mmCIF file of N, CA and C in Angstrom:
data_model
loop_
_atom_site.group_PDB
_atom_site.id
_atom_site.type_symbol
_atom_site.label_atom_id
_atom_site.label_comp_id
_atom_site.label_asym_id
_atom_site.label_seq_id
_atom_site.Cartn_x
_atom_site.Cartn_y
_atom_site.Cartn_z
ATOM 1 N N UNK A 1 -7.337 -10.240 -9.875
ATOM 2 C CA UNK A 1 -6.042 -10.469 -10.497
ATOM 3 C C UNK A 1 -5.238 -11.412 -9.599
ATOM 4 N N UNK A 2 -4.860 -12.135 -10.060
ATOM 5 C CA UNK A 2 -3.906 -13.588 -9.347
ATOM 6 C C UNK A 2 -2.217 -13.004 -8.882
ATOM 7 N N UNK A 3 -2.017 -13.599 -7.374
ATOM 8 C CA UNK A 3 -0.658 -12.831 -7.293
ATOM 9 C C UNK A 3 1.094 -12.573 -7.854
ATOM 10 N N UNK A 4 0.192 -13.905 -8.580
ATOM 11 C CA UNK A 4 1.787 -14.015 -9.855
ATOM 12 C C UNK A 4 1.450 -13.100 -10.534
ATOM 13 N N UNK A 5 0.360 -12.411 -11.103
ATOM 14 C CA UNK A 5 0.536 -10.992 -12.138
ATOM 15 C C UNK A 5 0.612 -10.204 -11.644
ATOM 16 N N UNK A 6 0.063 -9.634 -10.389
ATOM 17 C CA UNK A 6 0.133 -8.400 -9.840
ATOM 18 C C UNK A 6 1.093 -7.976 -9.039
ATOM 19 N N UNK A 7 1.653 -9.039 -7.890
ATOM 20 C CA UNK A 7 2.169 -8.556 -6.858
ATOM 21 C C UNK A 7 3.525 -9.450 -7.066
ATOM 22 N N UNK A 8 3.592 -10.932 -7.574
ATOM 23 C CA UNK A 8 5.131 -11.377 -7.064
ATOM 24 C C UNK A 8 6.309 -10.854 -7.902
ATOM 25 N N UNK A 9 5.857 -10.128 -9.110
ATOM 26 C CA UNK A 9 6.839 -9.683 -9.278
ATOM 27 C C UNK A 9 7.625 -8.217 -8.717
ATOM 28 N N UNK A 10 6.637 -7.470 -8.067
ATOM 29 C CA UNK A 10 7.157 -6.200 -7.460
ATOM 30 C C UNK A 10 8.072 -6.867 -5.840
ATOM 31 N N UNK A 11 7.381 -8.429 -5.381
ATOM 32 C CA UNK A 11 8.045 -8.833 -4.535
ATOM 33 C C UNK A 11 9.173 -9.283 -4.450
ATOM 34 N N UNK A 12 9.960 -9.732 -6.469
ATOM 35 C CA UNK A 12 10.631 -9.626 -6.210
ATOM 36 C C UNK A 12 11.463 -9.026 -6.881
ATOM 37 N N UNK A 13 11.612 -7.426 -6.690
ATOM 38 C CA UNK A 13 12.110 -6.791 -7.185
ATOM 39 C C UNK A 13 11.892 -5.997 -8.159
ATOM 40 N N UNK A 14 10.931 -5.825 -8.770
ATOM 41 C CA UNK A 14 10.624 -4.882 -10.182
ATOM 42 C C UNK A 14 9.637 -4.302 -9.802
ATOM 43 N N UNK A 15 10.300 -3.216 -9.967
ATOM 44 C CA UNK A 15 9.287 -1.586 -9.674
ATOM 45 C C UNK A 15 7.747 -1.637 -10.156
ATOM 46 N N UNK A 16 6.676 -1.598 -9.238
ATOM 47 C CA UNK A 16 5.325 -1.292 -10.154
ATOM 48 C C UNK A 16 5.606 -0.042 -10.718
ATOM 49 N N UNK A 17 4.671 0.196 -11.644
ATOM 50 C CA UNK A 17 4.562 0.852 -12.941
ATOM 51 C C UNK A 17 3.817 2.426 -12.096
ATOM 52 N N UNK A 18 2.629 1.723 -11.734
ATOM 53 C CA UNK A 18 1.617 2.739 -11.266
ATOM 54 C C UNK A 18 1.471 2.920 -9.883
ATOM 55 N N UNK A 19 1.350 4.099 -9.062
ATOM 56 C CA UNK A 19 0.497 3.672 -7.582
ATOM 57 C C UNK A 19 -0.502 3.130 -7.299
ATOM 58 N N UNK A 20 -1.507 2.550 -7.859
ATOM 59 C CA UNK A 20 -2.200 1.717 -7.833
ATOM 60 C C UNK A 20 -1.735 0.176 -7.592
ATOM 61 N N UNK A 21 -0.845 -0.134 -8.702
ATOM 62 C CA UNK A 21 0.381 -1.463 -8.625
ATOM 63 C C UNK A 21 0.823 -1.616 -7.967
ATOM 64 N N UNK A 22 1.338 -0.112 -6.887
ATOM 65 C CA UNK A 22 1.921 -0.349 -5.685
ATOM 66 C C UNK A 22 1.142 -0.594 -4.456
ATOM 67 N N UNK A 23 -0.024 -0.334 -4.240
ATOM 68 C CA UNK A 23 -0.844 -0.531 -3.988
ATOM 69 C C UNK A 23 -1.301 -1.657 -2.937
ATOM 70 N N UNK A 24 -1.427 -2.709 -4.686
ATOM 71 C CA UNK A 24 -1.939 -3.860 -4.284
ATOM 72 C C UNK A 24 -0.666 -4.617 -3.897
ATOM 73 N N UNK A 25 0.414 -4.108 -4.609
ATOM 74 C CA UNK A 25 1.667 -5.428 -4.165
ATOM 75 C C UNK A 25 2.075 -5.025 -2.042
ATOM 76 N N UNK A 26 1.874 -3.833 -1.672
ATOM 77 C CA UNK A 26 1.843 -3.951 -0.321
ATOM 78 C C UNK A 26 0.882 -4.209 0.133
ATOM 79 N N UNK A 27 -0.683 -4.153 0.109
ATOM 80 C CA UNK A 27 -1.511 -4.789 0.668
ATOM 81 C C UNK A 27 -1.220 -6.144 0.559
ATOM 82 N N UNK A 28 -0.562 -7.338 -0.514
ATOM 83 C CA UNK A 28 -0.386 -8.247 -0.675
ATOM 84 C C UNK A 28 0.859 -8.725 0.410
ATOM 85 N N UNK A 29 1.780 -7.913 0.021
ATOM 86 C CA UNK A 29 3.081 -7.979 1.275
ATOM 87 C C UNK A 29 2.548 -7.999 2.934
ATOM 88 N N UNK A 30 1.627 -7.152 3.507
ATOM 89 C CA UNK A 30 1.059 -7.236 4.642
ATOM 90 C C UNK A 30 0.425 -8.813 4.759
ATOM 91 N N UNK A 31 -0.432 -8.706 3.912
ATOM 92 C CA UNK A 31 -1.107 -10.440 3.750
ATOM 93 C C UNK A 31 -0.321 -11.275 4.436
ATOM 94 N N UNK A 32 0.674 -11.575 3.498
ATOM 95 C CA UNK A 32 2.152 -12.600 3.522
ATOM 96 C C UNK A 32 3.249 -12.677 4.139
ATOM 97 N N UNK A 33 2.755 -11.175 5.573
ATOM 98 C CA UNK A 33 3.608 -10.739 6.357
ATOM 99 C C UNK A 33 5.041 -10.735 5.988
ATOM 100 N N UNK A 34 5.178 -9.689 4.424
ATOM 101 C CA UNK A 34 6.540 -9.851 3.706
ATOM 102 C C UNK A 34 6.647 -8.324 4.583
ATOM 103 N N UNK A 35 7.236 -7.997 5.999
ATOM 104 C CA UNK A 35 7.764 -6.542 6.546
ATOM 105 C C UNK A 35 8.992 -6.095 5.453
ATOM 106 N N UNK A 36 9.763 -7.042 5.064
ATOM 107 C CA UNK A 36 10.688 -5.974 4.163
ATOM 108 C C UNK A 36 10.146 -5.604 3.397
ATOM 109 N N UNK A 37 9.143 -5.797 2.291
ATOM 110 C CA UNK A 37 8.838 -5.184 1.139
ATOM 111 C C UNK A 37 7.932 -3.993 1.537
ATOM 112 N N UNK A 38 7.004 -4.166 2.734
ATOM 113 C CA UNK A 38 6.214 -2.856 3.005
ATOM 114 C C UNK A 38 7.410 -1.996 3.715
ATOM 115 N N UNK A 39 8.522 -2.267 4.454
ATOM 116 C CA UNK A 39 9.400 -0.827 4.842
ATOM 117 C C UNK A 39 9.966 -0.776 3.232
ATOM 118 N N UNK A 40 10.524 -1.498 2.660
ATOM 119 C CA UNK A 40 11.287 -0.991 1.520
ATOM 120 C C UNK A 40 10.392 0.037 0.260
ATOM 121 N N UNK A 41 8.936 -0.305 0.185
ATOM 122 C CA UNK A 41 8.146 0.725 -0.288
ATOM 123 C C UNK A 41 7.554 2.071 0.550
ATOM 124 N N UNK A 42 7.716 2.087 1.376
ATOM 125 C CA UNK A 42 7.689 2.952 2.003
ATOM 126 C C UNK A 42 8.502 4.495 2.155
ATOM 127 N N UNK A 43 8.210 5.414 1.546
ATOM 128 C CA UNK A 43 9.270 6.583 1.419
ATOM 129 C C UNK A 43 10.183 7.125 2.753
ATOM 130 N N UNK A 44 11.622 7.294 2.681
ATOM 131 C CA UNK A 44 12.132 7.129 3.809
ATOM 132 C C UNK A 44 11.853 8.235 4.538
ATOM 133 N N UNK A 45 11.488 9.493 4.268
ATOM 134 C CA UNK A 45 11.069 10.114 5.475
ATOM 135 C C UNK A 45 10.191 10.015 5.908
ATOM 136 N N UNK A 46 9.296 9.155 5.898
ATOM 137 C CA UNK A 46 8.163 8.860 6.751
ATOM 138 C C UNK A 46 7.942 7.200 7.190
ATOM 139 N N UNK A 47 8.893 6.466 6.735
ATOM 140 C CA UNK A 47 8.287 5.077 7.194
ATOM 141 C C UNK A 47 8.974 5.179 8.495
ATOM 142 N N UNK A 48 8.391 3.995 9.149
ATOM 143 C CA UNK A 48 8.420 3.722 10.465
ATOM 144 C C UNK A 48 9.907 2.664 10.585
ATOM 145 N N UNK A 49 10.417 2.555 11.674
ATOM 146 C CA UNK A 49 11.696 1.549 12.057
ATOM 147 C C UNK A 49 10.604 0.502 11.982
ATOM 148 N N UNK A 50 9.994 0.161 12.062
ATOM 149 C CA UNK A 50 9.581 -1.398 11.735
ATOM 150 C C UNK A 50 8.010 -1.468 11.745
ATOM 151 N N UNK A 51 7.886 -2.502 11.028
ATOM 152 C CA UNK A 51 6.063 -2.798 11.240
ATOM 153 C C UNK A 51 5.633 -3.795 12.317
ATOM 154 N N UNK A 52 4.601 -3.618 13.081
ATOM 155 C CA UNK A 52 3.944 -4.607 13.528
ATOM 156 C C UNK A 52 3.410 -5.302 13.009
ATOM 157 N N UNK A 53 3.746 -7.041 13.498
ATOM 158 C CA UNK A 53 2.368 -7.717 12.835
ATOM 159 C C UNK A 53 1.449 -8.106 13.615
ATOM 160 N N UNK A 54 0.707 -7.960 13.144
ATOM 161 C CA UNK A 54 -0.341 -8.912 14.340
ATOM 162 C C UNK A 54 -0.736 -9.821 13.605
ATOM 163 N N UNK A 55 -0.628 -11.209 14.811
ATOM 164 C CA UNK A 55 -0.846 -12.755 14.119
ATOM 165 C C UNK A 55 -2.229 -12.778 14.179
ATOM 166 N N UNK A 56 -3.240 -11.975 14.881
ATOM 167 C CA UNK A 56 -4.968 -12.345 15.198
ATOM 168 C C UNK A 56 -4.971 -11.666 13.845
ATOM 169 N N UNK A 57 -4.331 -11.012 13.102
ATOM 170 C CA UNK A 57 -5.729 -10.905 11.615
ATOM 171 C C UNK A 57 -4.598 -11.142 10.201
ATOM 172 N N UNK A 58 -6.182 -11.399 9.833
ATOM 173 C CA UNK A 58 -5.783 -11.865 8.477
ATOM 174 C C UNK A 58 -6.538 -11.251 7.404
ATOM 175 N N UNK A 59 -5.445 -10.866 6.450
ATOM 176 C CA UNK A 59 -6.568 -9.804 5.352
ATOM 177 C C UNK A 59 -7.185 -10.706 4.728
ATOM 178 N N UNK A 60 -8.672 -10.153 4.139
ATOM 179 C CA UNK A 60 -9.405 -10.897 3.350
ATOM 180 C C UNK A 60 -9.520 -10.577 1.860
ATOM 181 N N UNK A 61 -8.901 -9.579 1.339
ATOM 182 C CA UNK A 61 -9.524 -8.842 0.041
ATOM 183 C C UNK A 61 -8.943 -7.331 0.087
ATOM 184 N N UNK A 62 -9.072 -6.797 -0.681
ATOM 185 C CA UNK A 62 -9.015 -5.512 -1.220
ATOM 186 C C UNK A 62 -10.162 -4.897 -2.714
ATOM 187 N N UNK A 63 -10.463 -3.844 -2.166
ATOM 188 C CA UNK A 63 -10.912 -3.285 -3.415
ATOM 189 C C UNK A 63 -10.588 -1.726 -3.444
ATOM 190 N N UNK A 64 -10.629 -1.293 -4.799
ATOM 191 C CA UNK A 64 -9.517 -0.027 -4.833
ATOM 192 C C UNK A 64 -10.869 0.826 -5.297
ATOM 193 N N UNK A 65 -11.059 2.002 -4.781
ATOM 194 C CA UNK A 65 -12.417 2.866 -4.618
ATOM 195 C C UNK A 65 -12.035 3.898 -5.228
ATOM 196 N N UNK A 66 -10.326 4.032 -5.854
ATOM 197 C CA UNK A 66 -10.833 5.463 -6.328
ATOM 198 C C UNK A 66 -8.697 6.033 -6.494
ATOM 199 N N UNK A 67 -8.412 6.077 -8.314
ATOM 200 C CA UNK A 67 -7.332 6.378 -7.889
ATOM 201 C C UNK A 67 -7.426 7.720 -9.010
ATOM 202 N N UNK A 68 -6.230 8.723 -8.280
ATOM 203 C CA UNK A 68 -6.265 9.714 -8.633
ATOM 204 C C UNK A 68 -4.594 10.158 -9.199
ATOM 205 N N UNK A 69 -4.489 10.305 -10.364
ATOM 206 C CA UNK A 69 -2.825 10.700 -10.831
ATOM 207 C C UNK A 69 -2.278 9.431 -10.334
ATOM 208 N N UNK A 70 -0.623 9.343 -10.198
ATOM 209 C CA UNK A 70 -0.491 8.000 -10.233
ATOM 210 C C UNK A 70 -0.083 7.290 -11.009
ATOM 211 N N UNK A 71 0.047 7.521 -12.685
ATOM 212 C CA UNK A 71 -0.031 6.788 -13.676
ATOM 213 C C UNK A 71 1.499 6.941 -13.731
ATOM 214 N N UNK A 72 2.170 6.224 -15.101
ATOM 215 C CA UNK A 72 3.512 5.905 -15.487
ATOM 216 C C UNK A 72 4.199 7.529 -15.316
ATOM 217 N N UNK A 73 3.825 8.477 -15.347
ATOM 218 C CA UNK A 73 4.447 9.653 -15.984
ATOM 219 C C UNK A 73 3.815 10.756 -14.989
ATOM 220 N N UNK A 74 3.280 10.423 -14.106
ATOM 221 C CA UNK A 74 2.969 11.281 -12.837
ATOM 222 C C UNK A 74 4.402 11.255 -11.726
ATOM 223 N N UNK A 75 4.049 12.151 -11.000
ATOM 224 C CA UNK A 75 5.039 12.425 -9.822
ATOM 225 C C UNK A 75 4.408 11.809 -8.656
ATOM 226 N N UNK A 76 3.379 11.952 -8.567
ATOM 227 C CA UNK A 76 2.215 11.810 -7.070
ATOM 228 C C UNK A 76 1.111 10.972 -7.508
ATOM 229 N N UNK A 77 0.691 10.313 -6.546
ATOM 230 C CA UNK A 77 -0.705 9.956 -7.084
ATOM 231 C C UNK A 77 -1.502 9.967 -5.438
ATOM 232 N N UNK A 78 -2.566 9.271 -5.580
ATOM 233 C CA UNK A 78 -3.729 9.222 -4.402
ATOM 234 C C UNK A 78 -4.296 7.824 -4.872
ATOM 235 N N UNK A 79 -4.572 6.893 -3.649
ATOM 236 C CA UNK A 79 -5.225 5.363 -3.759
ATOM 237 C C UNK A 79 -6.034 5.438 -2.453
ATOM 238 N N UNK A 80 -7.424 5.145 -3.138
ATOM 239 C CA UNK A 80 -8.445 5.165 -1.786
ATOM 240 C C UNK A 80 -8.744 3.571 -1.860
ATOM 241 N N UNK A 81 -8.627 3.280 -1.099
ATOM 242 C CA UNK A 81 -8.623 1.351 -0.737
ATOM 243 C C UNK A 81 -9.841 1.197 0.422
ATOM 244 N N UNK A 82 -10.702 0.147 -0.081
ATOM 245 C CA UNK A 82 -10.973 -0.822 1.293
ATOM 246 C C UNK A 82 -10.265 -1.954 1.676
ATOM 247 N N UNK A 83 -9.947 -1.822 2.614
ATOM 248 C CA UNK A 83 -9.010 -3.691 2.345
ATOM 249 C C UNK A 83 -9.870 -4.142 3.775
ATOM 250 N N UNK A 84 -10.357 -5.617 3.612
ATOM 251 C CA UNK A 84 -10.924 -6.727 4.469
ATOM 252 C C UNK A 84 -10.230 -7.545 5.080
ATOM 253 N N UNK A 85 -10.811 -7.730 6.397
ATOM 254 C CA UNK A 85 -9.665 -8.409 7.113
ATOM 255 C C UNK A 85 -10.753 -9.308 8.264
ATOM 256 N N UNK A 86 -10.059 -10.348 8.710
ATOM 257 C CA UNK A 86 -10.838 -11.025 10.085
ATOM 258 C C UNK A 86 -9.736 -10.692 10.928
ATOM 259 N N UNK A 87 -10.153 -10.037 12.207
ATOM 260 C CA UNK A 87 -9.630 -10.295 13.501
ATOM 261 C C UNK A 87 -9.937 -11.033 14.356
ATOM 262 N N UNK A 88 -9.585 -11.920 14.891
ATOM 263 C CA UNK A 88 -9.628 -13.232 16.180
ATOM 264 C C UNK A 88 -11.143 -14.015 15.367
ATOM 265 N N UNK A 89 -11.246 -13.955 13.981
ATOM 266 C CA UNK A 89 -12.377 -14.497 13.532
ATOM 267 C C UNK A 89 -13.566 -13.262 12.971
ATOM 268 N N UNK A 90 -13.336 -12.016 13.934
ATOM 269 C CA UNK A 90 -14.617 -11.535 13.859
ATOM 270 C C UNK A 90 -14.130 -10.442 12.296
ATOM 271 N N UNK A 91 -15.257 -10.202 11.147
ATOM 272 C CA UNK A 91 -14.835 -9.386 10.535
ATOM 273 C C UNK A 91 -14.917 -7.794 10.138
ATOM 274 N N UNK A 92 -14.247 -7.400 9.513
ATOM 275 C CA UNK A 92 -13.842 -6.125 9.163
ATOM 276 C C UNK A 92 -13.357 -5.566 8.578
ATOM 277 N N UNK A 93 -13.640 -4.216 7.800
ATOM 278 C CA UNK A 93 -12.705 -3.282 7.078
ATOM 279 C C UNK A 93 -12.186 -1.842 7.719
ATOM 280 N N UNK A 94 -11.338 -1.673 6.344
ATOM 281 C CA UNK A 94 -10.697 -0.552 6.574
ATOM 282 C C UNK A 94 -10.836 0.284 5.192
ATOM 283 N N UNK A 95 -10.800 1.530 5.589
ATOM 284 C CA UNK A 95 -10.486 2.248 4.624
ATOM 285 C C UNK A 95 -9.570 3.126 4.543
ATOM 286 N N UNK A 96 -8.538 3.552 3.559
ATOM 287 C CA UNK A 96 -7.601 4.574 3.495
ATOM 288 C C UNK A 96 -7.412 5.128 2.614
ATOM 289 N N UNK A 97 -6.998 6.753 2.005
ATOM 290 C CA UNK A 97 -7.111 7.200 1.170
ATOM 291 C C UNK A 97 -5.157 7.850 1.307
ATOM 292 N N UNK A 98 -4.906 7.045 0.626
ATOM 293 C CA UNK A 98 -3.022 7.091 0.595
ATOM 294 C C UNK A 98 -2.227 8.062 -0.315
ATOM 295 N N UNK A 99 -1.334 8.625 0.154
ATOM 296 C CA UNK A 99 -0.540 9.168 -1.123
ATOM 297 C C UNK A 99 0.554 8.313 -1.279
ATOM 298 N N UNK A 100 1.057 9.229 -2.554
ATOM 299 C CA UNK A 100 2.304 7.791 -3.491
ATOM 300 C C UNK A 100 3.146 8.901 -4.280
ATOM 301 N N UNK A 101 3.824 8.882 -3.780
ATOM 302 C CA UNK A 101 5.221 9.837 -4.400
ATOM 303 C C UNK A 101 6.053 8.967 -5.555
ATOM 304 N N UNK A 102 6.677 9.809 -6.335
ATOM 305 C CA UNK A 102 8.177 8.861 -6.801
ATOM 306 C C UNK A 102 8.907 9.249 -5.766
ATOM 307 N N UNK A 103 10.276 8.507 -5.781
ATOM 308 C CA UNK A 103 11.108 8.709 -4.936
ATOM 309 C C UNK A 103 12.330 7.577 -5.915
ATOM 310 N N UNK A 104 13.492 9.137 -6.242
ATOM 311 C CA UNK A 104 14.485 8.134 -7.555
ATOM 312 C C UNK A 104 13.489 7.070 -7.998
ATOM 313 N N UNK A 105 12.979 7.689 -9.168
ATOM 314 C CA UNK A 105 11.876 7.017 -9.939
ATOM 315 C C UNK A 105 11.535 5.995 -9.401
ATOM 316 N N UNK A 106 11.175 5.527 -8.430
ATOM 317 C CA UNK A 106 10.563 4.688 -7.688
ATOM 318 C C UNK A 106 8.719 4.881 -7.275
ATOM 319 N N UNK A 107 8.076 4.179 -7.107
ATOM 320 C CA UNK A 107 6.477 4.707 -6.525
ATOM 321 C C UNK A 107 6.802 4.298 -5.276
ATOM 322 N N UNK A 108 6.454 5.014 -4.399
ATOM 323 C CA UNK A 108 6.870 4.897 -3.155
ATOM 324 C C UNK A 108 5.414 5.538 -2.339
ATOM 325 N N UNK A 109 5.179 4.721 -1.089
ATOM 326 C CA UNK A 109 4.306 5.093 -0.398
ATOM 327 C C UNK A 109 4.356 6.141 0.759
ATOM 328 N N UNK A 110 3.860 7.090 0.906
ATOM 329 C CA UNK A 110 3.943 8.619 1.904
ATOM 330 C C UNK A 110 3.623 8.394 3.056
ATOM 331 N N UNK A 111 2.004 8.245 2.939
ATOM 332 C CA UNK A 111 1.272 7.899 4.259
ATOM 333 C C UNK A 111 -0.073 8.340 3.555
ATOM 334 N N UNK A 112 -0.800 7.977 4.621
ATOM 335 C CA UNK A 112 -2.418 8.458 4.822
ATOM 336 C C UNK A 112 -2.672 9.889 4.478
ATOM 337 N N UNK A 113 -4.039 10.270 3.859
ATOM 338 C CA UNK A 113 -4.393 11.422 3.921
ATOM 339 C C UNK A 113 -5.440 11.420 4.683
ATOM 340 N N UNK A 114 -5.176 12.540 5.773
ATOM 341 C CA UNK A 114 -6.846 12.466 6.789
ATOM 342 C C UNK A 114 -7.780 13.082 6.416
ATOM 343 N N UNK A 115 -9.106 12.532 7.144
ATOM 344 C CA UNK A 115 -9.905 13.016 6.077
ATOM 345 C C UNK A 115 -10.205 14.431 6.138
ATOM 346 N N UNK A 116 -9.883 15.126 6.830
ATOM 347 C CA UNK A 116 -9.540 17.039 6.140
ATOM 348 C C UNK A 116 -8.939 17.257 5.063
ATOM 349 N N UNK A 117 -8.488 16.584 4.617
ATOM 350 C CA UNK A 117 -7.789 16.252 3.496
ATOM 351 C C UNK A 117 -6.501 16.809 3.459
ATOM 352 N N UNK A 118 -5.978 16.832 4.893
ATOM 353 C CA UNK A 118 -4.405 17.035 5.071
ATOM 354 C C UNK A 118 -4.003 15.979 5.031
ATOM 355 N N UNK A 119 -2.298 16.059 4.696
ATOM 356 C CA UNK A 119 -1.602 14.724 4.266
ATOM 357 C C UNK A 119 -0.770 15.136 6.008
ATOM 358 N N UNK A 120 -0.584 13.703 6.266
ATOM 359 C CA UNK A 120 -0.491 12.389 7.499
ATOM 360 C C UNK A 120 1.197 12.719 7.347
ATOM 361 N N UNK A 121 2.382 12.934 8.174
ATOM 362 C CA UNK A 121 3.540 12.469 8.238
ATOM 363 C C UNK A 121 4.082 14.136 7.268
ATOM 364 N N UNK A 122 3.961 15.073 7.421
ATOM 365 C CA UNK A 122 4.193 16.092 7.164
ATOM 366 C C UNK A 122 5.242 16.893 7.903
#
């Protein structure tokens, strides 16, 4: 999906629909090193005073492995992501399996679930 459909419009300003939508528009925001849009999706009791960037990597891709609830009319959902990246050249992934709250009808991102399958920032 091209980032004019998916992501520039949550960048600027219009709520994704789904946690999934939200998803990809902050993996896209990290990309483009947009830090306001990943703290501003971020649910406030758990985001951080600021993000790091690091200039050695650069994401390569995303693919979404697995979403659970989430949809228009859910409260919560779950997004298991690989997202690809090069560091100093050399490459790599990641994987994370995220929760996604509303927050004032908003989709808003929680944190990580570890893999005990306790939720991260509790």
């Amino acid at each position: 999906m091209a980032y004019d459909e998916c992501c520039e419009p949550a960048h600027q300003g219009h709520s994704p629909a789904t946690a999934e939508a939200l998803m990809r528009s902050r993996y896209s925001a990290f990309a483009l090193d947009d830090d306001a849009y990943v703290l501003s999706s971020w649910h406030p009791d758990t985001r951080p005073a600021r993000v790091e960037p690091d200039s050695h990597l650069k994401w390569m891709g995303l693919d979404i492995l697995e979403t659970v609830g989430g949809g228009m009319f859910d409260a919560e959902g779950v997004v298991e992501f690989r997202a690809h990246y090069k560091d100093h050249g050399k490459r790599g992934d990641m994987v994370e399996r995220s929760r996604f709250v509303r927050h004032d009808g908003q989709w808003v991102y929680w944190g990580p679930i570890l893999t005990n399958g306790s939720l991260a920032n509790i």
